[in-house]
Coordinates of C-alpha atoms in Angstrom, one line a residue:
Chain A
M1 CA -216.2 -111.8 -79.8
T2 CA -214.8 -115.1 -80.7
V3 CA -214.8 -118.0 -78.4
Q4 CA -212.0 -117.6 -75.9
T5 CA -211.2 -119.8 -73.0
V6 CA -211.3 -118.2 -69.7
P7 CA -207.9 -118.6 -68.0
S8 CA -208.5 -121.1 -65.2
K9 CA -206.5 -121.2 -62.0
H10 CA -203.7 -122.9 -64.0
A11 CA -203.2 -119.8 -66.0
E12 CA -201.8 -119.8 -69.5
P13 CA -198.2 -118.8 -69.4
P14 CA -197.7 -115.1 -69.7
E15 CA -195.7 -115.4 -72.9
V16 CA -198.9 -116.5 -74.7
V17 CA -200.6 -113.4 -73.6
R18 CA -197.7 -111.2 -74.6
R19 CA -197.5 -112.7 -78.1
R20 CA -201.0 -111.6 -78.9
K21 CA -201.0 -109.1 -81.7
L22 CA -201.8 -105.4 -81.0
G23 CA -204.9 -104.0 -82.5
K24 CA -207.0 -106.9 -81.4
P25 CA -210.0 -106.4 -79.1
L26 CA -209.0 -106.2 -75.4
S27 CA -207.3 -109.4 -74.4
N28 CA -208.7 -111.1 -71.4
G29 CA -205.9 -110.0 -69.1
T30 CA -206.3 -106.4 -70.0
F31 CA -210.0 -106.5 -69.5
G32 CA -209.4 -108.1 -66.1
F33 CA -207.0 -105.3 -65.1
L34 CA -209.5 -102.6 -66.3
L35 CA -212.1 -104.1 -63.9
T36 CA -209.8 -103.2 -61.0
L37 CA -209.3 -99.6 -62.1
P38 CA -212.0 -98.1 -59.8
A39 CA -210.4 -99.7 -56.8
V40 CA -206.9 -98.9 -57.9
V41 CA -207.8 -95.2 -58.4
M42 CA -209.5 -95.0 -55.0
F43 CA -206.5 -96.6 -53.3
G44 CA -204.2 -94.2 -55.1
A45 CA -206.3 -91.2 -54.1
I46 CA -207.3 -92.2 -50.5
V47 CA -204.3 -94.2 -49.4
L48 CA -201.1 -94.0 -51.4
Y49 CA -201.1 -90.3 -52.3
P50 CA -202.1 -89.2 -48.7
L51 CA -199.5 -91.5 -47.3
A52 CA -196.7 -89.9 -49.4
G53 CA -198.1 -86.4 -48.8
S54 CA -198.3 -86.8 -45.1
L55 CA -194.8 -88.3 -44.8
S56 CA -193.5 -85.4 -46.9
T57 CA -195.0 -82.8 -44.6
S58 CA -192.5 -84.0 -42.0
L59 CA -189.8 -82.1 -43.9
F60 CA -191.7 -78.8 -44.0
K61 CA -192.9 -76.1 -41.7
Q62 CA -196.6 -76.2 -42.5
S63 CA -199.8 -75.2 -40.8
L64 CA -203.2 -76.7 -41.3
V65 CA -204.9 -73.2 -41.4
I66 CA -202.3 -71.0 -43.1
P67 CA -201.6 -71.9 -46.8
G68 CA -198.0 -72.3 -48.0
R69 CA -195.0 -74.1 -46.5
S70 CA -191.3 -73.8 -46.2
F71 CA -188.6 -76.5 -46.2
A72 CA -187.4 -77.3 -42.7
G73 CA -185.0 -80.2 -43.2
L74 CA -185.0 -82.4 -40.2
D75 CA -186.1 -79.7 -37.7
N76 CA -189.5 -81.4 -37.1
F77 CA -187.9 -84.7 -36.3
K78 CA -185.4 -83.0 -34.0
H79 CA -188.2 -81.2 -32.2
V80 CA -190.4 -84.2 -31.7
L81 CA -187.5 -86.5 -30.7
E82 CA -186.5 -83.9 -28.0
N83 CA -190.1 -83.6 -26.8
E84 CA -193.2 -85.7 -27.0
F85 CA -191.8 -88.8 -28.9
W86 CA -190.4 -90.8 -26.0
P87 CA -193.4 -90.4 -23.6
V88 CA -195.8 -91.1 -26.5
L89 CA -193.7 -94.2 -27.4
E90 CA -193.9 -95.4 -23.9
N91 CA -197.7 -94.9 -23.7
T92 CA -198.2 -96.6 -27.1
L93 CA -196.0 -99.6 -26.0
V94 CA -197.9 -100.0 -22.7
F95 CA -201.3 -99.7 -24.4
T96 CA -200.3 -102.1 -27.3
G97 CA -198.6 -104.7 -25.1
L98 CA -201.2 -104.9 -22.2
G99 CA -204.0 -104.3 -24.6
T100 CA -203.0 -107.4 -26.6
I101 CA -202.0 -109.7 -23.7
A102 CA -205.1 -109.2 -21.6
P103 CA -207.7 -109.9 -24.3
F104 CA -205.6 -112.8 -25.6
V105 CA -205.7 -114.5 -22.2
I106 CA -209.4 -113.9 -21.8
G107 CA -210.2 -114.8 -25.3
F108 CA -208.2 -118.0 -25.2
A109 CA -209.7 -119.1 -21.8
L110 CA -213.2 -118.5 -23.2
A111 CA -212.4 -120.4 -26.5
L112 CA -211.1 -123.4 -24.5
A113 CA -214.2 -123.2 -22.3
L114 CA -216.6 -123.0 -25.2
N115 CA -214.9 -125.8 -27.2
T116 CA -217.2 -128.5 -25.8
Q117 CA -220.5 -130.0 -26.6
M118 CA -222.1 -127.4 -24.2
K119 CA -225.7 -126.7 -24.9
G120 CA -226.4 -123.4 -26.7
R121 CA -222.7 -122.9 -27.5
A122 CA -223.4 -121.2 -30.9
V123 CA -225.8 -118.8 -29.2
L124 CA -223.3 -118.0 -26.4
R125 CA -220.5 -117.4 -29.0
G126 CA -222.8 -115.0 -30.8
M127 CA -223.7 -113.1 -27.6
F128 CA -220.1 -112.8 -26.6
L129 CA -219.4 -111.0 -29.9
F130 CA -221.6 -108.0 -28.7
P131 CA -218.8 -105.9 -27.3
W132 CA -216.8 -106.4 -30.5
V133 CA -219.5 -105.5 -33.0
I134 CA -220.9 -102.3 -31.4
P135 CA -219.4 -98.9 -32.5
G136 CA -216.1 -98.0 -30.8
V137 CA -217.6 -94.8 -29.4
V138 CA -220.3 -96.8 -27.7
V139 CA -217.6 -99.0 -26.0
S140 CA -216.1 -95.7 -24.7
F141 CA -219.5 -94.3 -23.6
A142 CA -220.3 -97.5 -21.6
W143 CA -216.9 -97.5 -19.8
L144 CA -216.9 -93.7 -19.3
W145 CA -220.1 -94.2 -17.4
I146 CA -218.8 -97.2 -15.4
F147 CA -215.6 -95.3 -14.5
N148 CA -217.5 -92.1 -13.7
A149 CA -216.1 -90.6 -10.4
N150 CA -219.4 -89.4 -8.9
Y151 CA -222.0 -92.0 -9.9
G152 CA -220.0 -94.7 -11.6
L153 CA -220.7 -98.4 -11.2
L154 CA -217.1 -99.4 -10.4
N155 CA -216.8 -96.9 -7.5
G156 CA -220.3 -98.0 -6.3
L157 CA -219.3 -101.7 -6.2
L158 CA -215.9 -101.1 -4.6
V159 CA -217.4 -98.8 -1.9
R160 CA -220.1 -101.4 -1.1
L161 CA -217.5 -104.1 -0.9
G162 CA -215.5 -101.9 1.4
L163 CA -212.4 -102.0 -0.8
I164 CA -212.2 -98.2 -1.1
D165 CA -213.4 -95.5 1.3
A166 CA -214.0 -92.7 -1.1
P167 CA -214.8 -92.7 -4.9
V168 CA -211.7 -92.8 -7.1
S169 CA -211.4 -90.6 -10.2
W170 CA -210.2 -93.5 -12.4
L171 CA -209.9 -91.5 -15.6
G172 CA -208.6 -88.3 -13.9
E173 CA -205.4 -89.8 -12.4
P174 CA -202.4 -90.6 -14.6
G175 CA -201.8 -93.8 -12.8
T176 CA -205.2 -95.3 -13.3
A177 CA -206.3 -93.7 -16.6
M178 CA -204.1 -96.0 -18.8
M179 CA -205.3 -99.1 -17.0
A180 CA -208.9 -97.9 -17.5
V181 CA -208.4 -97.4 -21.2
I182 CA -206.8 -100.9 -21.5
V183 CA -209.7 -102.5 -19.7
A184 CA -212.2 -100.9 -22.1
K185 CA -210.1 -101.9 -25.1
T186 CA -209.8 -105.5 -23.7
W187 CA -213.6 -105.7 -23.4
A188 CA -213.9 -104.7 -27.1
S189 CA -211.1 -107.0 -28.4
F190 CA -211.4 -110.4 -26.6
P191 CA -214.5 -111.6 -28.6
W192 CA -212.6 -111.5 -31.9
I193 CA -209.7 -113.4 -30.4
M194 CA -212.1 -115.9 -28.9
V195 CA -213.8 -116.6 -32.3
M196 CA -210.4 -117.0 -34.1
L197 CA -209.0 -119.4 -31.5
L198 CA -212.3 -121.3 -31.2
A199 CA -212.2 -121.8 -35.0
G200 CA -208.6 -123.1 -34.6
L201 CA -209.5 -125.4 -31.7
Q202 CA -212.2 -127.0 -33.8
T203 CA -209.6 -128.1 -36.3
V204 CA -207.6 -130.1 -33.7
P205 CA -208.4 -133.7 -34.5
S206 CA -210.0 -135.4 -31.5
V207 CA -208.1 -138.6 -32.3
L208 CA -204.9 -136.9 -31.2
H209 CA -206.5 -136.0 -27.8
E210 CA -207.8 -139.5 -27.4
A211 CA -204.5 -141.1 -28.2
A212 CA -202.7 -138.8 -25.8
A213 CA -205.3 -139.6 -23.1
M214 CA -204.8 -143.3 -23.7
D215 CA -201.0 -142.8 -23.1
G216 CA -201.9 -141.3 -19.8
A217 CA -201.5 -137.6 -20.6
G218 CA -203.6 -135.3 -18.3
T219 CA -205.6 -132.2 -19.3
I220 CA -202.6 -129.9 -18.9
R221 CA -200.1 -132.0 -20.7
R222 CA -202.6 -132.5 -23.6
F223 CA -203.0 -128.7 -23.7
W224 CA -199.2 -128.2 -24.0
H225 CA -198.4 -131.1 -26.3
V226 CA -201.5 -131.4 -28.5
T227 CA -203.5 -128.2 -28.5
L228 CA -200.8 -125.5 -28.4
P229 CA -198.6 -126.9 -31.2
H230 CA -201.7 -127.2 -33.4
L231 CA -202.7 -123.6 -32.7
R232 CA -199.3 -122.1 -33.1
G233 CA -200.0 -120.5 -36.5
I234 CA -203.3 -119.0 -35.6
I235 CA -202.0 -117.7 -32.3
G236 CA -199.2 -115.9 -34.1
V237 CA -201.6 -114.3 -36.6
V238 CA -204.0 -113.2 -33.9
I239 CA -201.3 -111.7 -31.7
L240 CA -199.6 -109.9 -34.6
L241 CA -202.9 -108.5 -35.9
E242 CA -203.9 -107.3 -32.4
L243 CA -200.5 -105.6 -32.0
I244 CA -200.8 -103.9 -35.4
W245 CA -204.3 -102.7 -34.7
N246 CA -203.6 -101.6 -31.1
F247 CA -200.5 -99.7 -32.2
Q248 CA -202.8 -97.6 -34.4
H249 CA -205.9 -97.5 -32.1
F250 CA -207.6 -94.1 -31.7
D251 CA -211.4 -94.3 -30.9
T252 CA -211.5 -95.8 -27.4
I253 CA -208.6 -93.7 -26.1
Y254 CA -209.7 -90.4 -27.6
V255 CA -213.2 -90.6 -26.3
L256 CA -212.3 -92.0 -22.9
T257 CA -209.5 -89.6 -22.0
G258 CA -208.6 -87.5 -25.0
G259 CA -205.0 -88.5 -24.3
G260 CA -205.0 -87.1 -20.8
P261 CA -204.7 -86.6 -17.9
A262 CA -201.4 -84.7 -18.5
G263 CA -200.7 -86.8 -21.6
A264 CA -200.7 -90.0 -19.6
T265 CA -202.7 -91.9 -22.3
T266 CA -201.4 -90.0 -25.4
T267 CA -200.5 -92.7 -27.9
F268 CA -199.2 -92.1 -31.4
A269 CA -202.7 -92.1 -32.9
V270 CA -203.9 -89.4 -30.4
A271 CA -200.7 -87.4 -30.6
V272 CA -200.7 -87.2 -34.4
Y273 CA -204.4 -86.2 -34.5
E274 CA -204.0 -83.6 -31.8
T275 CA -200.8 -82.1 -33.3
A276 CA -202.4 -81.8 -36.7
F277 CA -206.0 -80.9 -36.0
K278 CA -205.8 -79.1 -32.6
G279 CA -202.3 -77.7 -32.8
F280 CA -202.5 -77.2 -36.6
D281 CA -198.8 -78.1 -36.9
L282 CA -198.7 -80.4 -39.9
G283 CA -194.9 -80.6 -40.0
Q284 CA -194.5 -82.0 -36.5
A285 CA -197.6 -84.2 -36.9
G286 CA -195.9 -85.6 -40.1
A287 CA -192.7 -86.2 -38.3
L288 CA -194.4 -88.0 -35.5
G289 CA -196.5 -89.9 -38.0
A290 CA -193.4 -90.9 -40.0
L291 CA -191.7 -92.4 -36.9
W292 CA -195.0 -94.1 -36.0
M293 CA -195.2 -95.6 -39.5
L294 CA -191.6 -96.8 -39.2
L295 CA -192.2 -98.6 -36.0
L296 CA -195.5 -100.0 -37.3
S297 CA -193.9 -101.4 -40.4
V298 CA -191.6 -103.6 -38.3
L299 CA -194.8 -105.4 -37.1
V300 CA -196.3 -105.4 -40.6
V301 CA -193.1 -107.1 -42.0
F302 CA -193.4 -109.8 -39.3
Y303 CA -197.0 -110.3 -40.2
V304 CA -196.4 -110.5 -44.0
R305 CA -193.5 -113.0 -43.3
M306 CA -195.9 -115.1 -41.2
A307 CA -198.7 -114.9 -43.7
E308 CA -196.4 -116.1 -46.5
R309 CA -195.4 -119.2 -44.5
Chain Y
M1 CA -216.9 -127.5 -14.0
M2 CA -213.8 -125.3 -14.6
K3 CA -215.3 -124.6 -18.0
R4 CA -218.6 -123.4 -16.7
L5 CA -216.8 -121.2 -14.1
T6 CA -214.6 -119.7 -16.8
V7 CA -217.7 -118.9 -18.9
A8 CA -219.4 -117.4 -15.9
V9 CA -216.5 -115.1 -14.9
I10 CA -215.8 -113.9 -18.4
G11 CA -219.6 -113.6 -18.9
I12 CA -219.8 -111.1 -16.0
F13 CA -217.0 -109.0 -17.5
A14 CA -218.6 -109.2 -21.0
F15 CA -222.2 -108.6 -20.1
G16 CA -221.9 -106.5 -16.9
P17 CA -221.3 -103.3 -18.9
V18 CA -224.2 -104.3 -21.3
Y19 CA -226.5 -104.8 -18.3
W20 CA -225.5 -101.4 -16.9
L21 CA -226.0 -99.7 -20.2
L22 CA -229.6 -101.2 -20.4
V23 CA -230.4 -100.4 -16.7
T24 CA -229.2 -96.8 -17.0
A25 CA -231.1 -96.2 -20.3
F26 CA -234.4 -97.2 -18.8
T27 CA -234.1 -95.7 -15.3
P28 CA -235.4 -92.2 -14.3
D29 CA -232.8 -89.5 -13.7
E30 CA -233.4 -89.3 -9.9
D31 CA -232.5 -93.0 -9.5
V32 CA -229.4 -92.8 -11.8
F33 CA -227.8 -89.8 -10.2
Q34 CA -227.2 -91.2 -6.7
F35 CA -224.3 -92.9 -5.0
P36 CA -223.7 -95.7 -4.5
P37 CA -225.8 -96.6 -7.5
K38 CA -228.7 -99.1 -7.3
L39 CA -227.7 -102.3 -8.9
W40 CA -231.3 -103.5 -9.5
P41 CA -233.6 -101.0 -11.2
T42 CA -236.9 -100.4 -9.4
R43 CA -238.5 -97.9 -11.7
F44 CA -238.8 -97.9 -15.5
T45 CA -239.0 -95.1 -18.0
L46 CA -238.8 -94.4 -21.7
E47 CA -238.2 -90.7 -21.2
H48 CA -234.6 -90.9 -22.3
F49 CA -235.5 -92.4 -25.6
A50 CA -238.2 -89.7 -26.0
N51 CA -235.5 -87.1 -25.4
L52 CA -233.4 -88.5 -28.3
A53 CA -236.3 -88.3 -30.7
D54 CA -237.0 -84.7 -29.5
N55 CA -233.5 -83.5 -30.3
P56 CA -233.3 -82.2 -33.9
A57 CA -229.5 -82.2 -34.0
L58 CA -229.4 -86.0 -33.2
M59 CA -232.0 -86.7 -35.8
N60 CA -229.8 -84.8 -38.3
Y61 CA -226.8 -87.1 -37.3
L62 CA -229.1 -90.1 -37.7
V63 CA -230.1 -89.1 -41.2
N64 CA -226.4 -88.4 -42.1
S65 CA -225.4 -91.8 -40.8
I66 CA -228.1 -93.6 -42.8
I67 CA -227.2 -91.7 -46.0
V68 CA -223.5 -92.1 -45.7
S69 CA -223.6 -95.8 -44.7
T70 CA -226.1 -96.7 -47.4
L71 CA -224.0 -95.0 -50.1
T72 CA -220.9 -96.6 -48.8
A73 CA -222.6 -100.0 -49.0
L74 CA -223.7 -99.5 -52.6
L75 CA -220.4 -98.1 -53.8
T76 CA -218.5 -100.9 -52.0
V77 CA -220.6 -103.6 -53.6
L78 CA -220.1 -102.1 -57.0
V79 CA -216.4 -101.6 -56.9
S80 CA -215.5 -104.7 -54.9
S81 CA -217.5 -107.0 -57.2
Y82 CA -215.6 -105.9 -60.3
T83 CA -212.3 -106.1 -58.5
A84 CA -213.1 -109.5 -57.0
Y85 CA -214.2 -110.8 -60.4
S86 CA -210.9 -109.7 -61.9
F87 CA -208.8 -111.3 -59.1
S88 CA -210.8 -114.5 -59.3
K89 CA -211.2 -115.1 -63.0
F90 CA -208.4 -113.3 -64.8
R91 CA -204.7 -113.7 -64.9
Y92 CA -202.4 -110.8 -65.7
R93 CA -199.1 -109.4 -64.7
G94 CA -199.2 -107.5 -61.5
R95 CA -202.3 -109.2 -60.2
K96 CA -200.7 -110.6 -57.1
S97 CA -199.0 -107.3 -56.3
L98 CA -202.4 -105.5 -56.6
M99 CA -204.0 -108.0 -54.3
Y100 CA -201.4 -107.6 -51.7
L101 CA -201.4 -103.8 -52.1
I102 CA -205.1 -103.7 -51.4
L103 CA -204.8 -106.1 -48.4
A104 CA -201.8 -104.1 -47.0
S105 CA -203.5 -100.7 -47.3
Q106 CA -205.4 -101.3 -44.1
M107 CA -202.1 -101.4 -42.2
F108 CA -201.4 -97.7 -42.8
P109 CA -202.3 -95.5 -39.9
Q110 CA -205.5 -93.6 -40.7
G111 CA -204.5 -90.6 -38.6
L112 CA -201.5 -90.1 -40.7
L113 CA -203.4 -90.3 -44.0
L114 CA -206.0 -87.9 -42.6
I115 CA -203.4 -85.0 -42.6
T116 CA -203.2 -85.0 -46.4
L117 CA -206.8 -86.2 -47.0
Y118 CA -208.0 -83.1 -45.1
L119 CA -205.8 -80.8 -47.3
V120 CA -206.9 -82.6 -50.5
F121 CA -210.6 -82.5 -49.7
S122 CA -210.3 -79.0 -48.5
A123 CA -208.6 -77.9 -51.8
A124 CA -211.3 -79.7 -53.8
G125 CA -214.0 -78.0 -51.8
M126 CA -215.2 -81.4 -50.6
L127 CA -214.8 -80.9 -46.8
N128 CA -218.1 -81.3 -45.1
S129 CA -219.6 -83.4 -47.9
Y130 CA -221.1 -86.8 -47.9
L131 CA -218.8 -87.7 -50.8
A132 CA -215.6 -87.3 -48.8
L133 CA -216.9 -89.7 -46.2
V134 CA -218.3 -92.2 -48.6
L135 CA -215.1 -92.3 -50.6
S136 CA -213.0 -92.8 -47.5
F137 CA -215.2 -95.4 -45.9
T138 CA -215.4 -97.4 -49.1
T139 CA -211.7 -97.4 -49.7
F140 CA -211.1 -98.9 -46.2
T141 CA -213.9 -101.4 -46.5
L142 CA -212.7 -102.7 -49.9
P143 CA -209.9 -105.1 -48.7
L144 CA -212.2 -107.3 -46.7
C145 CA -215.1 -107.1 -49.3
V146 CA -212.8 -107.9 -52.2
W147 CA -211.4 -110.9 -50.4
M148 CA -214.9 -112.1 -49.3
L149 CA -216.3 -111.8 -52.8
K150 CA -213.3 -113.3 -54.4
G151 CA -214.1 -116.4 -52.3
F152 CA -217.6 -116.4 -53.7
F153 CA -216.5 -116.1 -57.3
D154 CA -213.8 -118.8 -56.9
T155 CA -216.6 -121.2 -56.3
I156 CA -218.4 -120.4 -59.5
P157 CA -217.1 -122.9 -62.1
D158 CA -215.3 -121.5 -65.1
E159 CA -217.4 -123.8 -67.3
L160 CA -220.4 -121.6 -66.5
I161 CA -218.7 -118.6 -67.9
E162 CA -217.3 -120.4 -70.9
A163 CA -220.8 -121.8 -71.8
A164 CA -222.1 -118.2 -71.7
K165 CA -219.4 -117.1 -74.0
V166 CA -220.2 -119.9 -76.5
D167 CA -223.8 -118.6 -76.4
G168 CA -222.4 -115.2 -77.4
A169 CA -222.6 -113.4 -74.1
G170 CA -220.3 -110.3 -73.7
Q171 CA -218.3 -109.6 -70.6
G172 CA -221.0 -107.2 -69.4
S173 CA -223.8 -109.7 -69.5
I174 CA -221.5 -112.4 -68.0
I175 CA -220.9 -110.1 -65.0
H176 CA -224.4 -108.8 -64.6
R177 CA -226.5 -111.8 -65.7
I178 CA -224.4 -114.7 -64.4
L179 CA -221.9 -113.8 -61.7
L180 CA -223.7 -111.2 -59.7
P181 CA -227.0 -113.2 -59.3
V182 CA -225.0 -116.3 -58.3
A183 CA -223.0 -114.3 -55.8
L184 CA -226.0 -112.5 -54.4
P185 CA -225.6 -113.8 -50.8
G186 CA -222.0 -112.6 -50.9
L187 CA -223.1 -109.2 -52.3
I188 CA -225.6 -108.8 -49.5
A189 CA -223.0 -109.8 -46.9
T190 CA -220.5 -107.3 -48.4
G191 CA -223.0 -104.5 -48.5
L192 CA -224.0 -105.1 -44.9
F193 CA -220.4 -105.2 -43.8
A194 CA -219.7 -101.9 -45.6
F195 CA -222.8 -100.4 -44.1
I196 CA -221.6 -101.3 -40.6
R197 CA -218.1 -100.0 -41.2
G198 CA -219.6 -96.6 -42.3
W199 CA -222.0 -96.6 -39.4
N200 CA -219.2 -97.3 -36.8
D201 CA -216.5 -95.0 -38.1
F202 CA -215.4 -92.2 -35.8
I203 CA -212.1 -90.5 -36.8
F204 CA -213.0 -89.8 -40.5
A205 CA -216.4 -88.3 -39.7
L206 CA -214.9 -86.4 -36.8
T207 CA -212.2 -84.8 -39.0
L208 CA -213.7 -84.5 -42.5
A209 CA -217.3 -83.4 -41.7
G210 CA -218.7 -80.4 -39.9
P211 CA -221.6 -80.4 -37.6
D212 CA -224.3 -80.5 -40.3
K213 CA -222.8 -83.5 -42.2
Q214 CA -221.5 -85.4 -39.2
T215 CA -222.6 -89.0 -38.5
L216 CA -223.8 -90.4 -35.1
P217 CA -220.5 -91.4 -33.5
P218 CA -218.8 -88.0 -33.6
G219 CA -222.2 -86.4 -33.3
L220 CA -222.9 -88.1 -30.0
V221 CA -219.5 -87.2 -28.6
N222 CA -220.0 -83.5 -29.5
T223 CA -223.6 -83.6 -28.1
Y224 CA -222.9 -85.2 -24.7
L225 CA -219.3 -85.1 -23.8
G226 CA -218.7 -81.4 -23.9
E227 CA -221.1 -80.7 -21.0
F228 CA -220.0 -80.4 -17.4
Q229 CA -222.6 -82.9 -16.2
A230 CA -223.3 -85.2 -19.1
A231 CA -226.9 -86.5 -19.5
W232 CA -225.7 -90.1 -18.9
P233 CA -229.1 -91.9 -19.2
D234 CA -229.8 -90.1 -22.5
L235 CA -226.3 -91.1 -23.7
M236 CA -226.9 -94.7 -22.7
A237 CA -230.2 -94.7 -24.6
A238 CA -228.5 -93.3 -27.6
S239 CA -225.7 -95.9 -27.4
L240 CA -228.3 -98.7 -27.4
A241 CA -230.1 -97.1 -30.4
V242 CA -226.9 -96.7 -32.4
S243 CA -225.8 -100.3 -31.6
L244 CA -229.1 -101.8 -32.6
P245 CA -228.7 -101.8 -36.5
V246 CA -225.2 -103.2 -36.1
V247 CA -226.3 -106.0 -33.8
I248 CA -229.1 -106.9 -36.2
G249 CA -226.7 -106.7 -39.1
F250 CA -224.2 -109.0 -37.5
A251 CA -226.9 -111.5 -36.5
V252 CA -227.6 -111.7 -40.3
L253 CA -223.9 -111.9 -41.1
Q254 CA -223.1 -114.6 -38.6
R255 CA -222.9 -117.2 -41.3
Y256 CA -220.2 -115.4 -43.2
L257 CA -218.6 -113.9 -40.1
V258 CA -216.3 -116.6 -39.0
A259 CA -214.9 -117.1 -42.5
G260 CA -214.4 -113.4 -43.0
L261 CA -212.8 -113.0 -39.6
T262 CA -210.5 -115.9 -40.0
S263 CA -209.3 -114.5 -43.3
G264 CA -207.6 -111.9 -41.1
A265 CA -208.7 -109.0 -43.2
V266 CA -211.1 -107.5 -40.7
K267 CA -209.8 -104.5 -38.8
G268 CA -210.8 -104.6 -35.2

């Protein structure tokens, strides 16, 4: 191979590449593209083809266990829109909304509190990550046990404090099950938000705070006029990513309640899984999934717009 | 003062459940199953951990988790280092689109993809195989790992590669003799991260693997949650045991963690 210059960040214009004669050994660009082939093939096989395939099942009457399918037009959409779609949407919105706001408030408060010259701050930050790094099913096991109706810690504490007379079945009542699921998810989510916001806080120049303080601005005014404007970008990213993830979240809900009681915690992720793998109805699962994907893409578009800015 | 109070209150929320997990895992059954529960343990036992070791089904899940996570780590390092090298040091048409496609792929709901993946793996006779799990885990770990490694390769000066070419090195030896050794810390971080993702996954292992190939997360759910009266202390002991490798892994990863997290490519 002759000496070639490796394209640096300031790439040679594409025309130069295109003018190379055919029959030569692989040009640099072609070789570069070939390097991505394993990844591209895997994405095609594991993400893109399944995405297209699953969306297309929404137009067919198709079972998981019986081979073959027949075209059904929009019947599946009609059926899910007249049945589970609306309650599932409501559950998903409640879970996504509260499951984003609660950990955001906690994570932000903790980030502000840890953004000082406190002794052992790095160690504390690392320890606070524990709920976020452990497997999702372990999060569910821990809270399943805490919310347990007969021997659970929560009932024990509340009875001792005299706040309730008899143990409550937190996960067994539609009214409390969703709150319980959101508490568990909040516990697992806030550490990541804390780390992100703490990283952002550390980029706020201390000169700004000092100048504002000299002008007589108190803690709260400095927070509103110095800290918040500086963090606007990172807050937007954190909230949007949390919304996107919660909108798809499966593990915590499925292990804690399985979507129950009486469907009170059935979100899109749980509903699509149950319809496909417990009900074996791929057509309806596909229709529900297509609507899910459509709503999700609104959030993703917002995110991409923000990332580009 | 306010700051200390905030840390204390959130600390109780964050570590209370961890404390309770630990207490339950090391307390004898008679003390656990009473109401209201004792907040401070008075007796100590290792019987629940012994129960785990005595359960052959759990040991099988453990072996599966180790095999699947290790293979995921190796495949991820291999595929993501080639891809990251390409994104970092080459310029060609469609490069940007490819980069965004790979980043965006984690935005698609996995439950929806699983419908077709199940049918595809079933038709290929790959249901209930390690390969189906490894391929799936690797694909969903790639976005972050490619981004992380690209960051590493970006810091390697182009002159180093040019000098090697002048010395007559081919692309193969440039990758394997120069880039990969320089990026070794990045490769280790990438592998560790992929291992953890495979270790923690629930929905793919639940759907694509039967009992004999299932990993620990769905395995534990099947073992303990189907019963009328779950063996809570055993389950808490198992939870601690499953979390241990992840906690150690993240302690090692701490250095790369914040950079990786803030790139926004980690799925929570």
